[in-house]
Every structure is written in C-alpha cells, then in structure tokens.
Amino acid sequence: MTKLDRRTAAVHPVDHIAHSHRLRWPEALPWLLIAATYLLFPSYLALGSQVLIMVLFALSLDLVLGYAGIVTLGHAAFFGLGAYTAGLLAAHGWSEPISALFAAAVVAGAFGAASGAIILRTSGLTLLMLTLAVVSLLAEAANKADSITGGADGLQGIVINPLLGRFDFDLYGRTAYLYCAAVLLVMWYVVRRLVHSPFGRSLTGIRENRLRMHAIGAPVRRRLVTAYAIGAAVAGVAGALQAQTTQFVALNVISFHLSAAVLIILIFGGAGRLYGAFVGAPIYMVAQDMLSRLDPVYWFFWVGLLLVLVVLFARGGILGCVDGVRRRWP
Amino acid sequence: MTSPALETRRLSKSFGALVVTNEVDFKLERGARHALIGPNGAGKTTFINLITGRIPHSAGCVLLDGEDVSALPQEARVKRGLGRTFQINTLFPDLSVLENVVMAVSERQGRGGDLFRPAGSRRDIIDEAYDLLERLRLADDALRPVRTIAYGRQRLVEIAIALGLKPKVLLLDEPAAGVPSAETALILDVMAELPAEMAVLIIEHDMDLVFRFARRITVLVQGAVLTEGSPAEILADPRVREVYLGERRHD
C-alpha cells in the first residue's frame, strides 16, 4: 500500500478493521456519569449500587445473548449462584470480599460450563425451555435446602470485612458504590477485550450464520460453551456484589423473574453493543423506582408496555435508535 | 503413485427407503477442474454435503489425500484442506465484506479462539483477507455490510470466504446460481484464476459455464454416477443427452 492510497481513501479498509478495537471518546461517558452520580447524588448511592450491579449482570447477558446469540431465560441461575457463594462464604467466616468475588466467578462459571455443555447441544425453543428448566431447578434446590440457604427467609448473618482491610462498608453506601463501580470497570474491560478478540468476532459469526462457521472450520459448540461459561462467571460476580453490598441473599436472586428483568434491560438498551447494559439498566431501575411509586399495583404493566413499544418500533433498543439517528445526520 | 486429492468409495446416503446417494465412486485429481452435473434432484448438493460431513453418510467412505475422513466432523475436514461454497448465500450479512473474509482467514490460521488479543492487532490476517478481496475485485466494497452489496458480488464473497481457507480441494455449489447471465463472466474470470494446484469440483446448471471451465465431467442421475468423461465425450454420449441435455430442451 502506497502513501498516496492512504491519503486518497479516508481510512483504508485494513486500517478501519485494525483500529476497530481502539477506545473512542463516547466510551468515557458511562464512567463520567458514574462519577458524577457519586458526587451529585450522595443520598441515592444505595440505588446507584443496585444499578451498577444490574449493569454488570446485563453486560454478562450481552456476551451470551447479544454476541453469541444464545437466547436464555435462565441467566439469573448464575447471578444467584454467585450471590449464594459470596453470601455463604461470608456467613461462615470468609469475610474478605474480593477473594469471594473470585470464588463466585469460579462457581458460577463452572456451573455455566457444565450446564452449557449439555443444553447447548440444542437450539431455538428447546434451548430456551432448557435454560428456563435449569434456573427453575436451581431455584427449587435453593428453596428446599433451607438449612444452608435460609430458604424463603433468606440468607442472613453475612459479615463483610472492610474493603482492602481499610474501607468500611458505610451506612450511606459510599464504599459499596465505589466498590461496585471499580468491579464493573474491571469486568467491562475484560468483556470489551473479549468481544474485540478473534474469539468474540467468531461469536458474532456464529450468531450471524452458524452454518458458515462450521464450513470455515470453527468448533462452534466449544465456542458457545466457552462464551456461556464466561457470561456465567461475570453474572456470578454481579450476584456476589449484590450479596456483599446488601449483606443479604433472598431466594429471588435465582428466579425466572430476574432472568426476564435482565433480558428486558438488555433489549431496552440494545443487545450486542456492549453499552446496551449501561443504558438499559439505569432506565429500567429508575423507571421501576418511579412507576412503582406512582402505580404500586400495576407498575409492571407499564414496563411491559414500554417493552412492546421498543420491540415494535426500536428493534436495536435505545442505542439502536441513536445509531439510526447518527446514520441519518452524520 | 499419489492418491487423488479427494476420493469417495461406494459413498451412500439413504433417508429410510429413499436412496439419495447410491454407492458413488468418485475421484478428484490434484489440480482438477471437474464438474458434477445432473438433472434437478440428482443428489448433487447432497453429495457435497456428504463429502464435507454436513450430513452423516450411511455407508462407504470419503478420503482426503488418501486418508479416510469419514469419521471426522466438518471442522476437522476443513482443517485438512476441504473448502466449500453454498448454493444459497451463506454469509455473515451484517458484517462487512472484509470481516467476512477475515473470519475465514483467522480460523484457518487457528486464531479464531484467541480470547484476549484484539482481532485488529492481527494485521497479517486482515492484509491477507484484503489481498483476496483485491484479487476478486471486491476491494471497493470492503467496508460495506454484505447484505447491502449486489447479489452477484455476494456470490463472489462466497468464493472469497472459501479461498480464505486456502483449501486443497474446493467445492463450488452452483457459484453462478441466481446471477444474471451478464454477470456470470465475472465469476468465470475468478474461477479461471484459481491456483492451478487447487482441485476444484463445481456443481452448475449453466452448461456454458461448465463447458468453459471443466476439463472433466461426471454425470449424476438419481444419486448414482451415470458416466464420467471429458467434455467432448459427455457431449457425445447419447445417454447424457437423454437424461440431461434432452430434458433441458423441454424446459
């Protein structure tokens, strides 16, 4: 390629692809907003931590659903496993939070790999039903094992040591918020690396055309199981954060309801874009907070209505709309 | 004596009582330019799918480079140098033309499973894919999503992806299917420039294209080989006229 070529073409196609993983300035926006929330709304940090946890949870689903195209209604199984792992460790004397995050990731990831190796032999509706079956089985197991999990009363007696031995989890949730933000930053970086890696691109390939991926020699099922396990591990970290910051684990961390909620969040924000989770989770959580105050009985109806509108008129979610606008007015 | 690039021995496939491929003995020599023709429903695409392992065979075997690959899954056969295109476009529609080919090159180099190194940092892979686009005159469309380019050019992307695998054996399943006859010349040009050492098997209905490209022709009728020979022999064979060329006159 000559220098002249480089000047005549705006960006050479090879450069365009070679630079596609570089950071762009809009990617700083979520982090500025997270920092601004900490400074401007100190009394909302408890809700803020919940939002950050849901962002992380939805980010893990984006890897599985948005990139790999695995449609699942059972993603809360991994969130719940992570929550119970961290919760049980802390209730039995392992009070150091960061190592417990790793433990939660390992447990959820291992379960994701094992269950994925079985259910990812199927696809379509069968797979959807199997993901639902897995989360239902796990929920029932947690319910029945009440001597360990506390059952319907929830898991109590969680004690968390100060973060890094120095920062107490205070009443205002400042430490918890910063802790969640820091973990989210690390996990975002990991997931971002993943989706821009050849592995991540091949997941997109599998989603776009599985037949062709077979025909170019890609081990399709192994890739899917790997993606499913990594998504499960990240979801487990989100669940562990939830257990640690609220110091309580209720049965609803493993539920169809939570699986559906995180799916709705991702669809709102826009799946397969890495940032759909960052857009969808705050909107969903704030809408839930407001709607449940305005209309405590039927608030979920309004969430449903919003979902119908998004699916009918904005297939790519909110970020999809933003892309559409940018294409029209470049 | 060297073994053929691809060989099938008594390769058979039946769905229940229905025999769609019937004890096919077939050899594709190294560097061959071979066409597989036959009336609709003769089982040509099924034959390709059996060779690639997309559908399991019922009996017989498939040999690549003299080695039996019948028990291997699709991806292992691809790794041994078997590439194919599809009769119906089987592409990554929302990805750019360049990314479509990068995907294949990346898998061939065994890099498709890399977890942390950015795909963009493998400049050698992207350069190789782009060179391929230039060879196939697709470079102008490199960054356009595949679904937005003309159908005839999408057919070229089919071939580009297969070539990204640097196959020893290339199976082209109706490369000109659905392409207006004015544009088939483009596809024929690309086919004429395929590396000489690559063994190419083409299924095609466009007889003009077949007789211009192929140096050997096998005729498949009702899942079985009717005859095989040079284009001149096939043209002269009365049986072929009867089942195939004759039939076309009634179309």
Coordinates of C-alpha atoms in Angstrom, one line a residue:
Chain A
M1 CA 0.0 0.0 0.0
T2 CA 1.4 3.4 -1.0
K3 CA 1.2 6.6 0.8
L4 CA -1.0 8.0 -1.9
D5 CA -3.6 5.3 -1.3
R6 CA -3.7 6.3 2.3
R7 CA -4.4 9.9 1.5
T8 CA -7.0 9.3 -1.2
A9 CA -9.1 6.9 0.9
A10 CA -10.4 8.5 4.1
V11 CA -9.4 5.4 6.0
H12 CA -8.1 2.4 4.3
P13 CA -10.3 -0.7 5.0
V14 CA -7.5 -2.6 6.5
D15 CA -6.8 0.3 9.0
H16 CA -10.5 0.5 9.7
I17 CA -10.7 -3.1 10.8
A18 CA -7.3 -3.0 12.5
H19 CA -8.3 0.0 14.6
S20 CA -11.8 -1.1 15.4
H21 CA -10.9 -2.1 19.0
R22 CA -9.4 1.3 19.9
L23 CA -11.2 3.3 22.6
R24 CA -13.4 6.2 21.4
W25 CA -14.4 9.2 23.4
P26 CA -18.1 8.3 23.9
E27 CA -16.9 5.2 25.8
A28 CA -15.9 7.5 28.6
L29 CA -19.5 8.7 29.0
P30 CA -20.7 5.9 31.3
W31 CA -17.7 6.4 33.6
L32 CA -18.2 10.2 33.8
L33 CA -21.9 9.6 34.7
I34 CA -21.0 7.1 37.3
A35 CA -18.5 9.5 38.9
A36 CA -21.0 12.4 38.6
T37 CA -23.7 10.3 40.4
Y38 CA -21.3 9.8 43.3
L39 CA -20.6 13.5 43.6
L40 CA -24.0 14.9 42.9
F41 CA -26.5 12.4 44.4
P42 CA -24.9 11.1 47.6
S43 CA -28.2 10.1 49.1
Y44 CA -29.0 7.8 46.1
L45 CA -25.9 5.7 46.3
A46 CA -27.8 2.6 47.5
L47 CA -29.9 2.6 44.4
G48 CA -26.8 3.6 42.5
S49 CA -25.0 0.4 43.6
Q50 CA -28.1 -1.7 42.6
V51 CA -28.0 -0.1 39.1
L52 CA -24.3 -0.8 38.7
I53 CA -24.9 -4.4 39.7
M54 CA -27.6 -4.7 37.1
V55 CA -25.4 -3.1 34.5
L56 CA -22.8 -5.8 35.2
F57 CA -25.4 -8.5 35.1
A58 CA -26.8 -7.2 31.8
L59 CA -23.3 -6.9 30.4
S60 CA -22.8 -10.6 31.1
L61 CA -26.0 -11.4 29.3
D62 CA -24.9 -9.2 26.4
L63 CA -21.9 -11.5 25.9
V64 CA -24.2 -14.6 25.9
L65 CA -27.2 -13.2 24.1
G66 CA -26.1 -10.1 22.2
Y67 CA -22.8 -11.5 20.9
A68 CA -23.1 -15.3 20.9
G69 CA -26.9 -15.2 20.1
I70 CA -27.8 -17.7 22.9
V71 CA -31.3 -16.8 23.8
T72 CA -31.7 -17.6 27.5
L73 CA -34.3 -17.1 30.2
G74 CA -32.1 -18.7 32.8
H75 CA -29.3 -16.2 33.3
A76 CA -30.3 -15.5 36.9
A77 CA -29.2 -19.0 37.8
F78 CA -25.6 -17.7 37.6
F79 CA -26.4 -14.5 39.3
G80 CA -28.0 -16.5 42.1
L81 CA -25.1 -18.9 42.3
G82 CA -22.7 -16.1 42.7
A83 CA -24.8 -14.4 45.3
Y84 CA -25.1 -17.6 47.4
T85 CA -21.5 -18.4 47.0
A86 CA -20.4 -15.0 48.3
G87 CA -23.2 -15.0 50.9
L88 CA -22.4 -18.4 52.3
L89 CA -18.7 -17.7 52.4
A90 CA -19.2 -14.5 54.3
A91 CA -21.8 -16.1 56.7
H92 CA -19.2 -18.9 57.5
G93 CA -16.3 -16.7 58.3
W94 CA -14.8 -15.9 54.9
S95 CA -15.4 -12.2 55.2
E96 CA -12.8 -10.9 52.7
P97 CA -14.9 -9.5 49.8
I98 CA -12.5 -9.5 46.8
S99 CA -11.4 -13.2 47.1
A100 CA -15.1 -14.1 47.5
L101 CA -15.8 -12.4 44.1
F102 CA -13.3 -14.8 42.5
A103 CA -14.9 -17.8 44.3
A104 CA -18.3 -16.7 43.0
A105 CA -16.9 -16.3 39.4
V106 CA -15.4 -19.8 39.6
V107 CA -18.6 -21.5 41.0
A108 CA -20.9 -19.8 38.5
G109 CA -18.5 -20.2 35.6
A110 CA -18.1 -23.9 36.3
F111 CA -21.8 -24.4 36.5
G112 CA -22.2 -22.4 33.3
A113 CA -19.6 -24.7 31.6
A114 CA -21.2 -27.9 32.8
S115 CA -24.9 -26.9 32.1
G116 CA -23.8 -25.2 28.8
A117 CA -22.0 -28.4 27.6
I118 CA -25.4 -30.2 28.0
I119 CA -28.0 -27.7 26.9
L120 CA -26.1 -26.0 24.1
R121 CA -26.4 -29.3 22.1
T122 CA -29.9 -27.9 21.4
S123 CA -31.0 -24.6 19.9
G124 CA -34.1 -22.5 19.4
L125 CA -37.1 -23.1 21.5
T126 CA -35.7 -26.3 23.0
L127 CA -32.7 -24.4 24.3
L128 CA -34.9 -21.6 25.6
M129 CA -37.0 -24.1 27.6
L130 CA -33.9 -25.8 28.9
T131 CA -32.4 -22.6 30.2
L132 CA -35.7 -22.0 32.0
A133 CA -35.6 -25.5 33.4
V134 CA -32.1 -25.0 34.8
V135 CA -33.0 -21.8 36.6
S136 CA -36.2 -23.4 38.0
L137 CA -34.4 -26.5 39.2
L138 CA -31.8 -24.4 40.9
A139 CA -34.4 -22.1 42.5
E140 CA -36.2 -25.1 43.9
A141 CA -33.0 -26.6 45.2
A142 CA -32.2 -23.3 47.0
N143 CA -35.7 -23.3 48.4
K144 CA -35.5 -26.9 49.7
A145 CA -32.0 -26.6 51.1
D146 CA -33.2 -24.1 53.7
S147 CA -30.8 -25.3 56.3
I148 CA -28.0 -24.0 54.1
T149 CA -29.6 -21.1 52.2
G150 CA -32.1 -20.0 54.8
G151 CA -34.8 -20.8 52.2
A152 CA -37.6 -18.3 51.9
D153 CA -36.4 -16.4 54.9
G154 CA -33.2 -15.5 53.1
L155 CA -29.6 -16.0 54.0
Q156 CA -28.6 -14.0 57.0
G157 CA -25.6 -13.3 59.1
I158 CA -23.4 -12.1 56.3
V159 CA -20.4 -10.2 57.6
I160 CA -18.1 -8.4 55.2
N161 CA -14.7 -7.2 56.2
P162 CA -13.6 -3.6 55.3
L163 CA -12.5 -3.4 51.6
L164 CA -8.7 -4.0 51.2
G165 CA -8.7 -4.0 55.0
R166 CA -9.3 -0.3 55.2
F167 CA -12.6 0.9 53.8
D168 CA -15.7 0.0 55.9
F169 CA -19.0 -0.5 54.1
D170 CA -20.6 2.6 55.5
L171 CA -24.3 3.4 56.1
Y172 CA -24.5 5.7 53.1
G173 CA -23.3 3.1 50.7
R174 CA -20.3 5.2 49.5
T175 CA -17.8 2.3 49.8
A176 CA -20.3 -0.1 48.3
Y177 CA -20.9 2.3 45.3
L178 CA -17.2 2.8 44.6
Y179 CA -16.6 -0.9 45.0
C180 CA -19.3 -1.8 42.5
A181 CA -18.0 0.8 40.1
A182 CA -14.5 -0.5 40.3
V183 CA -15.5 -4.1 39.8
L184 CA -17.7 -3.0 36.9
L185 CA -14.8 -1.1 35.3
V186 CA -12.6 -4.2 35.5
M187 CA -15.3 -6.5 34.2
W188 CA -16.2 -4.1 31.4
Y189 CA -12.6 -4.0 30.4
V190 CA -12.4 -7.8 30.3
V191 CA -15.7 -8.2 28.3
R192 CA -14.6 -5.4 25.9
R193 CA -11.3 -7.2 25.3
L194 CA -13.2 -10.4 24.7
V195 CA -15.7 -9.1 22.2
H196 CA -12.9 -7.5 20.1
S197 CA -10.8 -10.6 20.2
P198 CA -10.9 -13.2 17.4
F199 CA -13.0 -15.3 19.8
G200 CA -15.5 -12.5 20.2
R201 CA -15.7 -11.9 16.4
S202 CA -16.3 -15.7 15.9
L203 CA -19.2 -15.5 18.4
T204 CA -20.7 -12.8 16.2
G205 CA -20.1 -15.1 13.2
I206 CA -21.9 -17.9 14.9
R207 CA -24.9 -15.6 15.7
E208 CA -25.0 -14.4 12.1
N209 CA -24.5 -17.7 10.4
R210 CA -23.7 -20.9 12.2
L211 CA -23.7 -23.0 9.1
R212 CA -20.9 -20.9 7.6
M213 CA -18.9 -21.0 10.8
H214 CA -19.0 -24.8 10.6
A215 CA -17.9 -24.6 7.0
I216 CA -14.9 -22.5 7.8
G217 CA -13.7 -25.0 10.4
A218 CA -14.7 -23.3 13.6
P219 CA -15.5 -25.5 16.6
V220 CA -18.9 -23.9 17.0
R221 CA -20.2 -25.7 20.1
R222 CA -16.9 -25.3 22.1
R223 CA -17.0 -21.6 21.3
L224 CA -20.6 -21.3 22.5
V225 CA -20.0 -23.3 25.7
T226 CA -16.9 -21.0 26.4
A227 CA -19.0 -17.9 25.9
Y228 CA -21.8 -19.3 28.1
A229 CA -19.3 -20.1 30.9
I230 CA -17.6 -16.7 30.8
G231 CA -21.0 -15.0 30.8
A232 CA -22.0 -17.1 33.7
A233 CA -18.8 -16.2 35.6
V234 CA -19.4 -12.5 35.1
A235 CA -23.0 -12.9 36.2
G236 CA -21.7 -14.7 39.3
V237 CA -19.6 -11.7 40.1
A238 CA -22.6 -9.4 39.8
G239 CA -24.6 -11.7 42.1
A240 CA -21.7 -11.7 44.6
L241 CA -21.6 -7.9 44.6
Q242 CA -25.3 -7.9 45.4
A243 CA -24.8 -10.3 48.3
Q244 CA -21.9 -8.3 49.7
T245 CA -23.4 -4.8 49.3
T246 CA -26.8 -5.7 50.7
Q247 CA -25.4 -8.3 53.2
F248 CA -28.5 -10.4 52.5
V249 CA -29.4 -13.1 49.9
A250 CA -33.1 -13.7 49.1
L251 CA -34.4 -16.6 47.0
N252 CA -35.4 -14.2 44.3
V253 CA -31.8 -13.9 43.1
I254 CA -32.4 -17.2 41.3
S255 CA -35.6 -16.7 39.5
F256 CA -37.3 -16.5 36.2
H257 CA -38.4 -13.1 37.2
L258 CA -34.9 -11.8 37.5
S259 CA -33.8 -13.6 34.3
A260 CA -36.6 -11.8 32.5
A261 CA -35.8 -8.4 34.0
V262 CA -32.2 -8.6 32.8
L263 CA -33.4 -9.6 29.4
I264 CA -35.7 -6.6 29.3
I265 CA -32.9 -4.3 30.4
L266 CA -30.7 -5.6 27.6
I267 CA -33.4 -5.2 25.0
F268 CA -34.2 -1.7 26.2
G269 CA -30.6 -0.7 26.0
G270 CA -29.7 -2.6 22.8
A271 CA -28.2 -6.1 22.7
G272 CA -24.8 -6.9 21.1
R273 CA -23.4 -3.4 21.5
L274 CA -21.5 -3.7 24.8
Y275 CA -23.2 -0.5 26.1
G276 CA -26.8 -1.5 26.0
A277 CA -26.4 -2.7 29.6
F278 CA -25.2 0.8 30.6
V279 CA -28.2 2.4 29.0
G280 CA -30.9 -0.1 29.8
A281 CA -30.1 -0.8 33.5
P282 CA -30.4 2.8 34.8
I283 CA -33.5 3.5 32.7
Y284 CA -35.2 0.3 33.9
M285 CA -34.2 0.7 37.5
V286 CA -35.2 4.3 37.7
A287 CA -38.4 3.7 35.8
Q288 CA -39.2 0.8 38.2
D289 CA -38.5 3.1 41.1
M290 CA -40.8 5.8 39.8
L291 CA -43.5 3.7 38.4
S292 CA -43.8 1.6 41.5
R293 CA -44.4 4.7 43.5
L294 CA -46.9 6.2 41.0
D295 CA -48.7 3.0 40.4
P296 CA -47.7 0.4 43.1
V297 CA -50.1 -2.3 41.9
Y298 CA -49.8 -2.2 38.1
W299 CA -46.3 -0.7 37.6
F300 CA -45.1 -3.8 35.8
F301 CA -47.8 -3.2 33.2
W302 CA -46.1 0.0 32.2
V303 CA -42.8 -1.8 31.9
G304 CA -44.5 -4.3 29.6
L305 CA -46.0 -1.6 27.5
L306 CA -42.6 0.1 27.2
L307 CA -41.1 -3.3 26.1
V308 CA -43.8 -3.8 23.4
L309 CA -43.0 -0.3 22.1
V310 CA -39.3 -0.9 22.0
V311 CA -39.7 -4.3 20.2
L312 CA -42.2 -2.8 17.7
F313 CA -40.5 0.5 16.9
A314 CA -36.9 0.2 18.0
R315 CA -35.5 -3.2 17.4
G316 CA -32.0 -2.3 18.3
G317 CA -33.1 -0.7 21.6
I318 CA -32.2 2.8 22.6
L319 CA -28.7 2.5 21.3
G320 CA -30.1 1.2 18.0
C321 CA -32.1 4.4 17.8
V322 CA -29.1 6.5 18.5
D323 CA -27.2 4.7 15.7
G324 CA -30.1 5.2 13.3
V325 CA -30.2 9.0 14.1
R326 CA -26.4 9.2 13.6
R327 CA -26.6 7.5 10.3
R328 CA -29.3 9.9 9.0
W329 CA -27.5 13.0 10.2
P330 CA -23.8 12.1 10.1
Chain B
M1 CA 1.5 -43.3 -7.1
T2 CA 0.0 -40.3 -5.5
S3 CA -3.5 -40.5 -4.2
P4 CA -6.3 -38.2 -5.6
A5 CA -7.0 -35.0 -3.7
L6 CA -10.5 -36.3 -2.9
E7 CA -12.0 -39.7 -3.4
T8 CA -15.3 -41.3 -2.4
R9 CA -15.7 -45.1 -2.3
R10 CA -19.2 -46.6 -2.5
L11 CA -20.4 -43.5 -0.8
S12 CA -24.1 -43.8 0.1
K13 CA -26.9 -42.0 1.8
S14 CA -30.4 -43.0 2.4
F15 CA -33.3 -41.5 4.3
G16 CA -35.3 -44.6 5.2
A17 CA -36.1 -46.4 2.0
L18 CA -35.2 -43.4 -0.1
V19 CA -31.7 -43.7 -1.5
V20 CA -30.4 -40.3 -2.4
T21 CA -26.7 -41.2 -3.0
N22 CA -26.1 -44.7 -4.3
E23 CA -22.6 -46.2 -4.0
V24 CA -20.8 -43.3 -5.6
D25 CA -17.2 -44.0 -6.6
F26 CA -15.6 -40.7 -7.4
K27 CA -12.1 -39.3 -7.8
L28 CA -11.0 -35.7 -7.9
E29 CA -7.3 -35.5 -9.0
R30 CA -4.9 -32.8 -7.8
G31 CA -5.4 -29.6 -9.7
A32 CA -8.6 -31.0 -11.3
R33 CA -11.2 -28.8 -13.0
H34 CA -14.1 -31.1 -12.6
A35 CA -17.8 -30.5 -12.9
L36 CA -20.7 -32.5 -11.5
I37 CA -23.8 -32.2 -13.5
G38 CA -27.2 -33.9 -13.5
P39 CA -30.9 -33.1 -13.5
N40 CA -32.6 -31.5 -10.6
G41 CA -32.9 -33.8 -7.7
A42 CA -30.0 -36.0 -8.8
G43 CA -28.4 -35.5 -5.4
K44 CA -25.6 -33.2 -6.3
T45 CA -25.8 -31.0 -3.3
T46 CA -26.3 -34.0 -1.0
F47 CA -23.1 -35.4 -2.5
I48 CA -21.3 -32.2 -1.5
N49 CA -22.8 -32.3 2.0
L50 CA -21.7 -35.9 2.4
I51 CA -18.1 -35.0 1.4
T52 CA -18.0 -32.1 3.8
G53 CA -19.6 -34.0 6.6
R54 CA -22.5 -31.6 7.0
I55 CA -24.8 -34.6 6.8
P56 CA -23.7 -38.1 8.0
H57 CA -23.3 -40.7 5.3
S58 CA -24.9 -44.1 5.5
A59 CA -22.2 -46.3 4.0
G60 CA -18.9 -46.1 2.1
C61 CA -16.1 -43.6 2.8
V62 CA -14.6 -40.2 1.9
L63 CA -10.9 -39.9 1.5
L64 CA -8.9 -36.6 1.5
D65 CA -5.3 -37.0 0.3
G66 CA -5.7 -40.8 0.6
E67 CA -6.8 -40.6 4.3
D68 CA -10.2 -41.7 5.4
V69 CA -12.0 -38.7 6.9
S70 CA -15.5 -40.3 7.1
A71 CA -15.5 -40.3 10.9
L72 CA -14.3 -36.7 11.2
P73 CA -16.6 -33.8 11.9
Q74 CA -17.0 -30.9 9.4
E75 CA -14.4 -28.6 11.1
A76 CA -11.7 -31.3 11.1
R77 CA -12.2 -31.9 7.3
V78 CA -11.9 -28.1 6.7
K79 CA -8.6 -28.2 8.6
R80 CA -7.4 -30.9 6.2
G81 CA -8.0 -28.6 3.3
L82 CA -11.6 -29.0 2.3
G83 CA -13.3 -25.8 1.4
R84 CA -16.8 -25.2 0.0
T85 CA -19.2 -22.5 -1.1
F86 CA -23.0 -22.7 -0.9
Q87 CA -25.7 -22.7 -3.5
I88 CA -27.7 -20.2 -1.4
N89 CA -25.6 -17.4 0.0
T90 CA -24.4 -18.4 3.4
L91 CA -22.6 -15.3 4.6
F92 CA -22.4 -13.0 7.7
P93 CA -24.9 -10.5 6.4
D94 CA -24.4 -7.7 8.9
L95 CA -20.6 -7.9 8.8
S96 CA -18.5 -6.1 6.2
V97 CA -17.2 -7.9 3.2
L98 CA -13.7 -7.6 4.6
E99 CA -14.8 -9.0 8.0
N100 CA -16.5 -11.9 6.3
V101 CA -13.2 -13.0 4.8
V102 CA -11.1 -12.1 7.9
M103 CA -13.3 -14.6 9.7
A104 CA -12.2 -17.4 7.4
V105 CA -8.5 -16.5 7.3
S106 CA -8.5 -16.2 11.1
E107 CA -10.0 -19.7 11.5
R108 CA -7.5 -21.2 9.0
Q109 CA -4.6 -19.8 11.0
G110 CA -6.1 -21.3 14.2
R111 CA -6.5 -17.9 15.7
G112 CA -10.3 -18.0 15.9
G113 CA -10.3 -19.0 19.6
D114 CA -7.9 -16.3 20.8
L115 CA -9.5 -14.7 23.8
F116 CA -7.7 -11.5 24.7
R117 CA -5.6 -10.3 21.8
P118 CA -7.6 -7.8 19.7
A119 CA -8.6 -9.2 16.3
G120 CA -7.5 -5.9 14.8
S121 CA -3.9 -6.5 16.0
R122 CA -3.5 -9.4 13.6
R123 CA -2.6 -7.1 10.7
D124 CA -1.3 -10.1 8.7
I125 CA -4.7 -11.7 8.7
I126 CA -6.5 -8.5 7.7
D127 CA -4.0 -7.8 5.0
E128 CA -4.3 -11.3 3.6
A129 CA -8.1 -11.0 3.5
Y130 CA -7.9 -7.6 1.8
D131 CA -5.5 -9.0 -0.8
L132 CA -8.1 -11.7 -1.5
L133 CA -10.7 -9.0 -2.0
E134 CA -8.5 -7.2 -4.5
R135 CA -7.9 -10.4 -6.4
L136 CA -11.7 -10.9 -6.6
R137 CA -12.3 -7.3 -7.4
L138 CA -14.3 -6.8 -4.2
A139 CA -12.0 -4.2 -2.6
D140 CA -14.3 -1.3 -3.3
D141 CA -17.0 -2.9 -1.2
A142 CA -14.6 -3.9 1.6
L143 CA -16.3 -2.0 4.4
R144 CA -19.9 -2.4 3.2
P145 CA -22.1 -4.8 5.1
V146 CA -22.5 -7.9 2.9
R147 CA -26.3 -7.6 2.8
T148 CA -26.1 -4.2 1.1
I149 CA -24.0 -5.3 -1.9
A150 CA -25.3 -6.6 -5.2
Y151 CA -26.3 -10.3 -5.4
G152 CA -23.7 -11.1 -8.0
R153 CA -21.0 -9.7 -5.8
Q154 CA -22.3 -11.6 -2.8
R155 CA -21.7 -14.7 -4.8
L156 CA -18.0 -13.6 -5.1
V157 CA -17.9 -13.2 -1.3
E158 CA -19.0 -16.8 -1.0
I159 CA -15.9 -17.8 -3.1
A160 CA -13.6 -15.3 -1.2
I161 CA -14.5 -16.9 2.1
A162 CA -13.7 -20.3 0.8
L163 CA -10.4 -19.1 -0.7
G164 CA -9.6 -17.6 2.7
L165 CA -9.3 -21.2 3.9
K166 CA -6.6 -21.9 1.2
P167 CA -8.2 -25.2 0.5
K168 CA -6.5 -28.1 -1.4
V169 CA -10.0 -29.1 -2.5
L170 CA -12.6 -26.5 -3.4
L171 CA -16.2 -27.5 -3.8
L172 CA -18.3 -24.8 -5.6
D173 CA -22.0 -25.4 -5.3
E174 CA -23.6 -23.5 -8.2
P175 CA -21.4 -20.4 -7.9
A176 CA -23.5 -18.6 -10.6
A177 CA -26.9 -19.5 -9.2
G178 CA -29.2 -16.6 -9.4
V179 CA -26.7 -14.4 -11.1
P180 CA -27.9 -12.6 -14.2
S181 CA -26.1 -14.1 -17.3
A182 CA -24.4 -10.7 -18.0
E183 CA -22.5 -11.0 -14.7
T184 CA -21.5 -14.7 -14.8
A185 CA -18.4 -13.7 -16.8
L186 CA -17.1 -12.1 -13.6
I187 CA -17.5 -15.3 -11.7
L188 CA -15.9 -17.3 -14.6
D189 CA -13.0 -14.9 -14.5
V190 CA -12.4 -15.5 -10.8
M191 CA -12.7 -19.3 -11.4
A192 CA -10.2 -19.1 -14.2
E193 CA -7.7 -17.5 -11.8
L194 CA -7.9 -20.2 -9.1
P195 CA -4.5 -21.6 -8.2
A196 CA -3.5 -24.4 -10.6
E197 CA -2.7 -26.9 -7.8
M198 CA -6.1 -26.5 -6.2
A199 CA -8.5 -29.3 -7.0
V200 CA -11.9 -27.8 -7.9
L201 CA -15.2 -29.5 -8.2
I202 CA -18.1 -27.4 -9.4
I203 CA -21.8 -28.1 -9.5
E204 CA -23.5 -25.9 -12.1
H205 CA -26.6 -25.7 -14.2
D206 CA -25.2 -23.2 -16.5
M207 CA -23.9 -25.5 -19.2
D208 CA -22.0 -22.7 -20.9
L209 CA -20.0 -22.2 -17.7
V210 CA -19.5 -25.9 -17.2
F211 CA -18.1 -26.5 -20.6
R212 CA -15.8 -23.5 -20.4
F213 CA -14.4 -24.3 -17.0
A214 CA -14.4 -28.1 -16.6
R215 CA -11.8 -30.5 -18.1
R216 CA -13.7 -33.5 -16.7
I217 CA -17.4 -34.0 -16.1
T218 CA -19.3 -36.5 -14.0
V219 CA -23.0 -37.0 -14.6
L220 CA -25.1 -37.9 -11.6
V221 CA -28.6 -39.3 -12.1
Q222 CA -30.8 -40.4 -9.2
G223 CA -28.0 -40.5 -6.8
A224 CA -25.7 -42.7 -8.9
V225 CA -22.9 -42.0 -11.4
L226 CA -24.2 -42.3 -14.9
T227 CA -20.9 -41.7 -16.6
E228 CA -17.7 -39.7 -16.5
G229 CA -15.5 -38.3 -19.2
S230 CA -14.1 -35.3 -21.0
P231 CA -16.5 -32.5 -22.0
A232 CA -16.4 -33.8 -25.6
E233 CA -17.2 -37.4 -24.5
I234 CA -20.1 -36.2 -22.3
L235 CA -21.5 -34.1 -25.2
A236 CA -21.3 -37.1 -27.5
D237 CA -22.9 -39.5 -25.0
P238 CA -26.5 -40.3 -26.1
R239 CA -27.4 -41.4 -22.5
V240 CA -26.5 -38.0 -21.2
R241 CA -28.5 -36.3 -23.9
E242 CA -31.4 -38.4 -23.0
V243 CA -31.4 -37.8 -19.2
Y244 CA -30.0 -34.4 -19.0
L245 CA -29.4 -32.3 -22.1
G246 CA -32.5 -33.6 -23.8
E247 CA -34.6 -32.8 -20.7
R248 CA -33.4 -29.2 -20.8
R249 CA -34.9 -28.8 -24.3
H250 CA -38.4 -29.4 -22.7
D251 CA -37.8 -26.8 -20.0

